[in-house]
Coordinates of C-alpha atoms in Angstrom, one line a residue:
X1059 CA 139.8 9.6 114.1
X1060 CA 136.0 9.4 113.3
X1061 CA 135.4 8.3 117.1
X1062 CA 137.1 11.2 118.5
X1063 CA 135.3 13.6 116.0
X1064 CA 132.0 12.2 116.8
X1065 CA 132.8 12.6 120.6
X1066 CA 133.9 16.3 120.1
X1067 CA 130.9 16.8 118.3
X1068 CA 128.8 15.2 120.9
X1069 CA 130.6 17.4 123.7
X1070 CA 130.3 20.5 121.6
X1071 CA 126.5 20.2 121.6
X1072 CA 126.0 19.0 125.1
X1073 CA 128.1 22.1 126.3
X1074 CA 126.1 24.4 124.1
X1075 CA 122.5 23.2 125.7
X1076 CA 124.0 23.8 128.8
X1077 CA 125.3 27.2 128.2
X1078 CA 122.0 28.0 127.0
X1079 CA 120.0 26.4 130.0
X1080 CA 122.3 28.4 132.4
X1081 CA 122.3 31.8 130.4
X1082 CA 118.9 32.6 129.1
X1083 CA 117.0 35.4 131.0
X1084 CA 113.5 36.6 130.4
X1085 CA 115.2 39.6 128.4
X1086 CA 114.4 39.0 124.9
X1087 CA 117.0 41.2 123.4
X1088 CA 119.7 40.0 125.8
X1089 CA 118.8 36.4 125.0
X1090 CA 118.9 37.2 121.2
X1091 CA 122.5 38.7 121.3
X1092 CA 123.9 36.0 123.7
X1093 CA 122.4 33.4 121.3
X1094 CA 124.0 34.8 118.3
X1095 CA 127.4 34.7 119.9
X1096 CA 127.0 31.3 120.9
X1097 CA 126.0 30.1 117.3
X1098 CA 128.8 31.9 115.7
X1099 CA 131.2 30.0 118.2
X1100 CA 129.9 26.6 116.3
X1101 CA 131.7 25.4 113.3
X1102 CA 129.8 24.3 110.5
X1103 CA 129.6 20.6 111.2
X1104 CA 128.0 20.8 114.7
X1105 CA 125.6 23.7 113.6
X1106 CA 124.0 21.2 110.8
X1107 CA 123.8 18.4 113.3
X1108 CA 122.2 20.2 116.1
X1109 CA 119.8 17.6 117.6
X1110 CA 115.9 18.4 118.1
X1111 CA 116.2 19.3 121.7
X1112 CA 119.1 22.1 121.0
X1113 CA 116.9 23.3 118.2
X1114 CA 114.1 23.5 120.1
X1115 CA 116.0 25.2 122.8
X1116 CA 117.4 27.8 120.4
X1117 CA 114.1 28.8 118.5
X1118 CA 112.3 29.0 121.9
X1119 CA 114.4 32.1 123.1
X1120 CA 116.1 33.0 119.9
X1121 CA 114.0 36.4 118.3
X1122 CA 115.0 38.7 115.3
X1123 CA 116.1 42.1 116.6
X1124 CA 113.5 44.4 117.5
X1125 CA 112.8 46.6 114.5
X1126 CA 113.8 44.3 112.2
X1127 CA 112.5 41.2 110.3
X1128 CA 113.8 38.1 108.5
X1129 CA 114.1 38.4 105.1
X1130 CA 111.0 38.0 102.7
X1131 CA 111.3 34.7 100.8
X1132 CA 111.1 36.5 97.5
X1133 CA 114.5 38.1 98.5
X1134 CA 116.0 34.9 100.2
X1135 CA 115.3 33.1 97.1
X1136 CA 115.2 35.6 94.4
X1137 CA 114.9 33.3 91.4
X1138 CA 112.0 31.3 92.7
X1139 CA 108.4 32.2 91.4
X1140 CA 105.4 32.3 93.8
X1141 CA 104.0 28.6 92.6
X1142 CA 107.2 27.0 92.3
X1143 CA 107.6 23.5 93.8
X1144 CA 110.8 24.8 95.2
X1145 CA 108.7 26.2 98.4
X1146 CA 107.3 22.6 99.0
X1147 CA 110.7 20.8 99.1
X1148 CA 114.4 21.4 99.9
X1149 CA 115.9 24.7 101.3
X1150 CA 112.9 26.7 99.9
X1151 CA 110.2 24.6 102.2
X1152 CA 112.7 24.7 105.0
X1153 CA 113.1 28.6 104.8
X1154 CA 109.4 29.7 103.8
X1155 CA 108.1 27.2 106.9
X1156 CA 110.3 28.6 109.5
X1157 CA 109.6 32.3 108.2
X1158 CA 106.2 31.7 108.5
X1159 CA 106.3 30.4 112.1
X1160 CA 108.8 33.1 113.1
X1161 CA 107.2 36.1 111.7
X1162 CA 105.4 38.1 114.6
X1163 CA 103.7 41.1 112.7
X1164 CA 102.7 40.2 109.4
X1165 CA 101.0 43.9 108.7
X1166 CA 103.9 45.5 109.9
X1167 CA 106.2 43.5 107.8
X1168 CA 104.1 44.4 104.5
X1169 CA 104.4 47.9 105.1
X1170 CA 108.2 47.3 104.1
X1171 CA 108.3 44.4 102.0
X1172 CA 105.7 44.3 99.4
X1173 CA 105.7 41.3 97.1
X1174 CA 107.1 41.3 94.0
X1175 CA 104.5 42.4 91.0
X1176 CA 104.7 38.7 89.6
X1177 CA 103.7 37.1 92.9
X1178 CA 100.6 39.5 92.8
X1179 CA 98.8 38.7 89.9
X1180 CA 98.8 35.3 88.5
X1181 CA 95.5 34.6 86.9
X1182 CA 95.0 34.5 83.1
X1183 CA 91.8 36.7 83.9
X1184 CA 94.3 39.6 84.3
X1185 CA 94.8 39.8 81.0
X1186 CA 91.1 40.1 79.8
X1187 CA 89.4 41.7 78.2
X1188 CA 92.6 42.8 76.3
X1189 CA 93.4 39.6 75.0
X1190 CA 90.2 37.5 74.4
X1191 CA 92.1 34.9 72.6
X1192 CA 94.3 33.8 75.4
X1193 CA 93.8 30.3 76.6
X1194 CA 96.5 30.0 79.2
X1195 CA 99.2 31.7 80.9
X1196 CA 102.7 31.4 78.7
X1197 CA 105.8 30.7 80.5
X1198 CA 107.0 34.0 82.1
X1199 CA 103.3 35.3 81.8
X1200 CA 102.8 36.2 85.3
X1201 CA 100.9 39.8 84.8
X1202 CA 102.3 42.8 86.4
X1203 CA 99.7 45.2 85.4
X1204 CA 96.1 44.9 84.8
X1205 CA 95.5 43.9 81.3
X1206 CA 99.4 43.3 80.7
X1207 CA 99.7 47.2 79.8
X1208 CA 103.1 48.7 80.5
X1209 CA 103.7 51.2 83.1
X1210 CA 105.9 53.4 80.4
X1211 CA 105.0 54.1 76.9
X1212 CA 106.2 56.6 74.2
X1213 CA 103.0 58.5 73.9
X1214 CA 102.7 58.7 78.1
X1215 CA 106.2 60.1 78.0
X1216 CA 105.6 62.6 75.4
X1217 CA 102.7 63.7 77.5
X1218 CA 105.1 63.8 80.5
X1219 CA 107.2 66.3 78.6
X1220 CA 104.3 68.3 76.9
X1221 CA 105.3 67.4 73.6
X1222 CA 103.3 67.3 70.4
X1223 CA 103.8 64.8 67.7
X1224 CA 106.1 67.1 65.7
X1225 CA 108.7 67.1 68.1
X1226 CA 111.2 64.0 68.6
X1227 CA 111.1 62.9 72.1
X1228 CA 114.6 61.4 72.1
X1229 CA 116.4 64.5 71.0
X1230 CA 114.2 66.4 73.5
X1231 CA 115.1 64.2 76.5
X1232 CA 118.7 64.2 75.5
X1233 CA 118.9 67.9 75.6
X1234 CA 117.4 68.0 79.3
X1235 CA 120.1 65.3 80.4
X1236 CA 117.2 62.9 81.6
X1237 CA 118.4 60.1 79.2
X1238 CA 120.8 57.0 80.0
X1239 CA 121.5 55.3 76.8
X1240 CA 122.1 51.4 77.4
X1241 CA 124.4 50.3 74.6
X1242 CA 125.4 46.9 75.7
X1243 CA 123.2 44.0 74.2
X1244 CA 121.3 42.9 77.1
X1245 CA 119.3 40.6 75.1
X1246 CA 121.6 38.1 73.4
X1247 CA 124.4 38.5 75.6
X1248 CA 125.2 35.4 77.8
X1249 CA 126.5 37.7 80.5
X1250 CA 123.0 38.1 81.6
X1251 CA 121.9 34.4 81.4
X1252 CA 119.7 33.6 84.3
X1253 CA 118.0 31.2 86.5
X1254 CA 114.2 30.8 87.1
X1255 CA 113.0 28.1 89.5
X1256 CA 114.6 24.8 88.3
X1257 CA 115.4 26.0 84.8
X1258 CA 118.5 28.0 83.5
X1259 CA 118.6 30.2 80.5
X1260 CA 121.8 31.1 78.8
X1261 CA 120.4 34.7 77.8
X1262 CA 117.4 36.9 77.9
X1263 CA 116.8 36.0 74.1
X1264 CA 116.8 32.2 75.3
X1265 CA 113.9 33.0 77.8
X1266 CA 112.2 35.0 75.4
X1267 CA 112.2 32.1 72.8
X1268 CA 111.5 29.3 75.1
X1269 CA 108.4 31.3 76.3
X1270 CA 107.1 31.8 72.8
X1271 CA 107.9 28.6 71.1
X1272 CA 106.2 26.7 74.1
X1273 CA 103.4 28.4 74.2
X1274 CA 102.3 27.6 70.9
X1275 CA 103.9 24.1 70.6
X1276 CA 103.1 21.8 73.4
X1277 CA 105.5 18.9 72.5
X1278 CA 108.7 21.4 73.0
X1279 CA 111.2 20.6 75.9
X1280 CA 111.1 23.7 78.0
X1281 CA 114.7 23.0 78.9
X1282 CA 116.1 22.9 75.2
X1283 CA 119.0 24.7 74.9
X1284 CA 118.8 28.0 72.7
X1285 CA 120.7 26.8 69.8
X1286 CA 118.2 23.9 70.0
X1287 CA 115.1 25.9 69.7
X1288 CA 116.3 28.1 67.1
X1289 CA 117.3 25.0 65.0
X1290 CA 113.7 24.0 65.0
X1291 CA 112.8 26.8 62.8
X1292 CA 109.5 27.1 63.8
X1293 CA 107.1 29.4 61.9
X1294 CA 104.2 30.9 63.5
X1295 CA 101.1 31.8 61.9
X1296 CA 99.7 35.4 61.8
X1297 CA 97.1 34.7 64.5
X1298 CA 99.8 33.4 66.7
X1299 CA 101.9 36.5 66.0
X1300 CA 98.9 38.8 66.8
X1301 CA 98.7 37.1 70.2
X1302 CA 102.4 37.2 71.0
X1303 CA 102.2 40.7 70.2
X1304 CA 99.8 41.3 72.8
X1305 CA 101.7 39.4 75.6
X1306 CA 105.4 39.8 74.9
X1307 CA 105.6 42.8 77.0
X1308 CA 104.6 40.7 80.0
X1309 CA 107.0 38.1 79.1
X1310 CA 110.0 40.7 78.8
X1311 CA 109.2 42.1 82.2
X1312 CA 109.4 38.6 84.0
X1313 CA 112.4 37.6 81.7
X1314 CA 114.3 40.8 82.6
X1315 CA 113.3 40.6 86.3
X1316 CA 114.8 37.2 86.7
X1317 CA 118.0 38.2 84.7
X1318 CA 118.3 41.1 86.9
X1319 CA 117.8 38.8 90.2
X1320 CA 120.2 36.5 88.8
X1321 CA 123.0 39.0 88.0
X1322 CA 124.2 41.7 90.2
X1323 CA 125.8 43.6 87.5
X1324 CA 122.5 44.3 85.8
X1325 CA 120.4 44.9 89.0
X1326 CA 123.2 47.6 90.2
X1327 CA 123.1 49.0 86.9
X1328 CA 119.4 49.7 86.9
X1329 CA 119.8 50.9 90.6
X1330 CA 122.2 53.6 89.1
X1331 CA 119.7 54.7 86.6
X1332 CA 117.1 55.6 88.7
X1333 CA 114.8 58.8 87.6
X1334 CA 116.3 58.5 84.2
X1335 CA 114.8 57.8 80.8
X1336 CA 116.3 54.1 79.7
X1337 CA 116.9 54.1 76.0
X1338 CA 117.9 50.6 74.8
X1339 CA 120.4 51.2 71.7
X1340 CA 122.5 48.2 71.1
X1341 CA 124.6 48.0 68.0
X1342 CA 122.1 46.5 65.7
X1343 CA 119.4 48.4 64.6
X1344 CA 115.7 47.4 66.2
X1345 CA 113.5 50.4 66.4
X1346 CA 110.7 48.4 68.0
X1347 CA 112.8 46.7 70.9
X1348 CA 114.9 49.9 71.2
X1349 CA 116.1 53.7 70.0
X1350 CA 118.0 54.0 66.7
X1351 CA 120.4 57.3 67.1
X1352 CA 121.3 57.9 63.5
X1353 CA 122.9 61.8 64.6
X1354 CA 120.2 63.4 62.9
X1355 CA 116.9 61.8 64.1
X1356 CA 116.4 59.5 66.6
X1357 CA 113.4 56.7 66.3
X1358 CA 112.2 53.8 68.2
X1359 CA 109.5 52.5 70.2
X1360 CA 111.9 51.3 73.1
X1361 CA 110.0 48.3 74.3
X1362 CA 113.3 47.0 76.2
X1363 CA 114.2 50.3 77.5
X1364 CA 110.7 50.9 79.0
X1365 CA 110.6 47.3 80.4
X1366 CA 113.8 48.0 82.2
X1367 CA 112.6 50.9 83.7
X1368 CA 109.5 49.3 85.0
X1369 CA 111.9 46.5 86.4
X1370 CA 114.1 49.3 88.0
X1371 CA 110.8 50.6 89.5
X1372 CA 109.7 47.3 91.2
X1373 CA 113.2 46.7 92.3
X1374 CA 113.6 49.9 94.1
X1375 CA 110.4 49.1 96.3
X1376 CA 111.6 45.4 97.0
X1377 CA 115.0 46.5 98.2
X1378 CA 114.0 49.9 99.7
X1379 CA 114.0 48.6 103.0
X1380 CA 116.8 45.8 103.0
X1381 CA 118.5 47.7 105.9
X1382 CA 115.8 46.3 108.1
X1383 CA 116.5 42.9 107.3
X1384 CA 118.3 40.8 110.5
X1385 CA 120.4 38.5 108.4
X1386 CA 121.8 36.8 111.4
X1387 CA 118.2 35.3 112.3
X1388 CA 117.7 34.9 108.5
X1389 CA 120.5 32.5 108.4
X1390 CA 119.4 30.7 111.5
X1391 CA 115.7 30.3 109.9
X1392 CA 117.6 29.2 106.7
X1393 CA 119.5 26.3 108.3
X1394 CA 117.1 25.1 110.8
X1395 CA 115.1 22.0 109.8
X1396 CA 111.4 23.1 110.0
X1397 CA 110.4 19.8 111.5
X1398 CA 112.4 20.6 114.6
X1399 CA 112.1 24.4 114.6
X1400 CA 109.1 25.7 116.9
X1401 CA 109.6 29.3 118.1
X1402 CA 106.7 29.5 120.5
X1403 CA 106.2 26.2 121.9
X1404 CA 107.3 24.7 125.3
X1405 CA 109.9 21.9 124.9
X1406 CA 108.8 18.4 123.9
X1407 CA 109.0 15.4 125.9
X1408 CA 111.7 13.1 124.2
X1409 CA 111.0 9.2 124.9
X1410 CA 113.6 7.3 126.9
X1411 CA 115.1 4.2 125.4
X1412 CA 117.5 3.4 128.3
X1413 CA 114.7 1.6 130.0
X1414 CA 114.5 -1.7 128.4
X1415 CA 111.3 -2.6 130.2
X1416 CA 109.3 0.5 128.9
X1417 CA 106.8 0.1 126.4
X1418 CA 108.7 2.4 124.0
X1419 CA 111.8 0.4 124.0
X1420 CA 109.7 -2.7 123.4
X1421 CA 108.3 -1.1 120.1
X1422 CA 111.6 0.1 119.4
X1423 CA 113.2 -3.1 119.8
X1424 CA 110.7 -5.1 117.9
X1425 CA 110.7 -2.8 114.9
X1426 CA 114.5 -3.1 114.7
X1427 CA 114.6 -7.2 115.0
X1428 CA 115.4 -9.2 111.9
X1429 CA 115.6 -6.4 109.6
X1430 CA 115.7 -7.6 106.1
X1431 CA 117.7 -5.5 103.4
X1432 CA 115.5 -4.4 100.3
X1433 CA 116.3 -2.2 97.4
X1434 CA 114.4 -0.2 95.0
X1435 CA 116.4 1.8 92.7
X1436 CA 115.2 5.0 90.9
X1437 CA 116.3 8.2 89.1
X1438 CA 115.4 11.2 91.1
X1439 CA 115.7 14.9 90.3
X1440 CA 117.5 16.9 92.8
X1441 CA 114.4 19.0 93.7
X1442 CA 112.8 15.5 95.0
X1443 CA 115.9 14.2 96.6
X1444 CA 116.0 17.4 98.7
X1445 CA 112.4 16.4 100.0
X1446 CA 114.1 13.4 101.8
X1447 CA 115.4 14.6 105.1
X1448 CA 116.7 12.5 107.8
X1449 CA 114.2 11.9 110.6
X1450 CA 111.1 12.4 108.3
X1451 CA 108.3 10.2 108.6
X1452 CA 106.4 9.0 105.2
X1453 CA 103.5 7.3 104.1
X1454 CA 103.0 5.4 100.7
X1455 CA 99.5 5.4 99.9
X1456 CA 100.0 2.6 97.4
X1457 CA 101.7 -0.9 97.7
X1458 CA 105.5 -0.6 97.9
X1459 CA 107.8 -3.1 95.8
X1460 CA 111.4 -3.8 96.5
X1461 CA 113.8 -6.4 95.6
X1462 CA 115.9 -8.7 98.1
X1463 CA 118.5 -8.8 95.3
X1464 CA 121.4 -6.4 95.6
X1465 CA 123.7 -5.4 93.2
X1466 CA 125.7 -2.3 91.7
X1467 CA 123.2 0.6 91.2
X1468 CA 122.8 1.8 87.9
X1469 CA 120.4 4.8 88.8
X1470 CA 121.1 8.0 90.3
X1471 CA 119.1 6.7 93.7
X1472 CA 118.3 3.9 95.9
X1473 CA 115.8 3.5 98.2
X1474 CA 117.2 0.8 100.9
X1475 CA 114.0 -0.3 102.9
X1476 CA 114.9 -2.1 106.2
X1477 CA 111.8 -4.3 107.1
X1478 CA 110.8 -7.3 109.0
X1479 CA 107.0 -6.7 107.7
X1480 CA 107.3 -6.5 104.0
X1481 CA 105.9 -10.0 102.1
X1482 CA 108.0 -12.3 100.3
X1483 CA 106.1 -12.6 97.0
X1484 CA 109.0 -14.2 95.0
X1485 CA 107.4 -17.4 94.8
X1486 CA 104.5 -16.0 92.8
X1487 CA 106.6 -14.5 90.2
X1488 CA 106.6 -15.9 86.5
X1489 CA 109.7 -15.8 84.5
X1490 CA 110.9 -12.4 86.2
X1491 CA 113.1 -13.2 89.1
X1492 CA 112.9 -10.0 90.8
X1493 CA 113.0 -11.2 94.4
X1494 CA 110.1 -9.4 95.1
X1495 CA 108.9 -8.3 98.4
X1496 CA 105.9 -5.8 98.8
X1497 CA 104.5 -3.5 101.8
X1498 CA 101.1 -3.0 102.2
X1499 CA 99.4 0.2 101.2
X1500 CA 99.4 3.1 103.7
X1501 CA 102.8 1.8 105.1
X1502 CA 104.9 4.3 106.9
X1503 CA 108.5 4.6 106.9
X1504 CA 111.0 6.8 109.0
X1505 CA 114.3 8.3 106.9
X1506 CA 117.2 7.1 108.7
X1507 CA 119.9 8.7 106.4
X1508 CA 120.4 10.1 103.3
X1509 CA 123.8 8.7 101.9
X1510 CA 126.0 9.9 98.9
X1511 CA 128.6 7.8 97.7
X1512 CA 130.6 7.8 94.2
X1513 CA 128.1 10.0 92.8
X1514 CA 125.1 7.8 93.9
X1515 CA 122.4 8.5 96.6
X1516 CA 121.2 6.0 99.2
X1517 CA 118.0 7.0 101.0
X1518 CA 117.6 4.5 103.9
X1519 CA 113.9 3.8 105.3
X1520 CA 113.0 2.0 108.1
X1521 CA 109.6 0.3 107.9
X1522 CA 107.6 1.1 111.0
X1523 CA 104.9 -0.9 112.9
X1524 CA 101.5 0.1 113.5
X1525 CA 102.7 1.6 116.7
X1526 CA 104.8 4.3 114.9
X1527 CA 104.3 7.5 116.9
X1528 CA 107.5 6.8 119.2
X1529 CA 109.5 7.3 116.0
X1530 CA 108.6 10.9 115.6
X1531 CA 111.5 11.4 117.8
X1532 CA 115.0 11.2 116.5
X1533 CA 116.3 9.3 119.3
X1534 CA 114.9 6.4 117.7
X1535 CA 117.2 6.3 114.8
X1536 CA 119.8 3.7 115.4
X1537 CA 123.3 4.9 114.2
X1538 CA 124.8 1.4 114.3
X1539 CA 122.3 0.2 111.9
X1540 CA 122.6 3.6 109.5
X1541 CA 126.5 2.8 109.4
X1542 CA 125.6 -0.9 108.4
X1543 CA 123.3 0.3 105.8
X1544 CA 126.1 2.5 104.2
X1545 CA 128.6 -0.2 104.2
X1546 CA 126.2 -2.4 102.7
X1547 CA 125.9 0.6 99.9
X1548 CA 129.6 0.9 99.5
X1549 CA 130.1 -2.8 99.1
X1550 CA 127.3 -3.1 96.3
X1551 CA 129.9 -1.2 94.1
X1552 CA 131.8 -4.1 93.8
X1553 CA 129.1 -6.3 92.8
X1554 CA 127.6 -6.7 89.2
X1555 CA 124.2 -5.1 88.5
X1556 CA 121.1 -7.4 88.9
X1557 CA 120.1 -8.0 85.3
X1558 CA 116.6 -9.3 86.1
X1559 CA 116.0 -5.6 87.7
X1560 CA 117.2 -4.0 84.6
X1561 CA 114.2 -4.8 82.6
X1562 CA 111.3 -2.1 81.8
X1563 CA 108.8 -3.9 83.6
X1564 CA 110.6 -3.7 87.0
X1565 CA 111.9 0.1 86.4
X1566 CA 108.1 0.8 85.6
X1567 CA 107.1 -0.7 89.1
X1568 CA 109.7 1.3 91.0
X1569 CA 109.8 4.8 89.1
X1570 CA 107.7 6.6 91.6
X1571 CA 109.4 8.1 94.8
X1572 CA 108.0 6.8 98.0
X1573 CA 105.7 8.8 100.3
X1574 CA 105.1 11.7 97.7
X1575 CA 102.2 12.2 95.3
X1576 CA 102.3 13.1 91.4
X1577 CA 103.0 16.8 92.7
X1578 CA 106.0 16.1 94.8
X1579 CA 104.0 16.5 97.9
X1580 CA 103.8 14.4 101.1
X1581 CA 100.9 12.3 101.7
X1582 CA 99.3 13.3 104.8
X1583 CA 100.1 10.8 107.8
X1584 CA 97.2 9.0 109.0
X1585 CA 96.8 8.6 112.7

């Protein structure tokens, strides 16, 4: 059954390529429509497994619709900040890289799609000289306006209505029907929990408290739950409270922004209140954050209400021209691996491994000969796992340790290194029994496979010879070797864990991901 599926997939891809070669013309718009119709006919499996030649062929001719644009990254991944590592690994990296290559008119694009305010100002200097005591930006501290000043204030609102201090502003706005009262508890309700980069907060209050506590206490885990943070019972000094008073509005803005970006209900509610003055008036009485309507005289500084108005104002600009997004093309950019996406180059020359006398085949054959299976078990985050994509080539700057002893995995991930070059150093061990093998510094590895089984993931790496350039081509991935590696992984679940590899000393040697630096970025490949 599997062979039939593989053969069907192969035929589907070959037919797709054949159709492209026969039907593409010099008319860009005709090509675009034609390619959309053909891509839609591919089911999810063959689309995700398009080979380099197909992706090259599609991206060379497929363009977004004239007069439209691919979605800006901040709308494609609306809960990402501008500096998150999510843009350098996984789907965020994939899309942002493809987007940059595909966008043809940056200046025109920027006319319609401004960056979010928390992408524009990210330096601590934006708060100066208003907050001299600020040493660093707090969590959710990216400045929206110079000095962190609000766009709307009670004083400016009175000036807009030409009111003196003796007239109650809230009563006046109510009479003019310009007021929209928000009675729902947006701060504490779990309905408005949100994501921010890789973090998840159960409510707006959770995000606010995490920002405040983490700014004044370096040892607090920002991923702690709301209840865990409250249970700390941290007391703040007078000086700390004074600093917080100056920066909390900016934190409010960012937390409410990401809450709206995570929750369509809040975002749509804000869109429906445009041109209205928002008064935040939940059931509890808080004349600083909201407005207290007592039936006779209404009072309140309405900090949250004004922040919501500012968030709505910015959202309106971000989504004003969303109708100009070509979502079909955007989806193509999201799915296409950026290592094979190339919208403007000519077709690459693939290596030919059918000629067993060719130099390329000899290198290929030598690299796969007499491979030894070596393992390196490690705990990796989902963000780091997403960095490992089948077909990539990695370079590890340091020495790479692995073990010849294969047992049941006890960590989240296993690097299976296939090598005929790593040095056997087990005879030099003293009372460790690791089965130690080591690869030299600056060794290069090709990712042959990323395979999940029983909740664990195996990343299979081929240790490359010095003549490694031919392995840039995915034709060098030996699928028989991949299947053998997968079978080895499945069978290892029937074994006992290797006790000598459970020691802290071994785990410490192997705790780092291969081919990535401390920031989670690829080491640059040396020639």
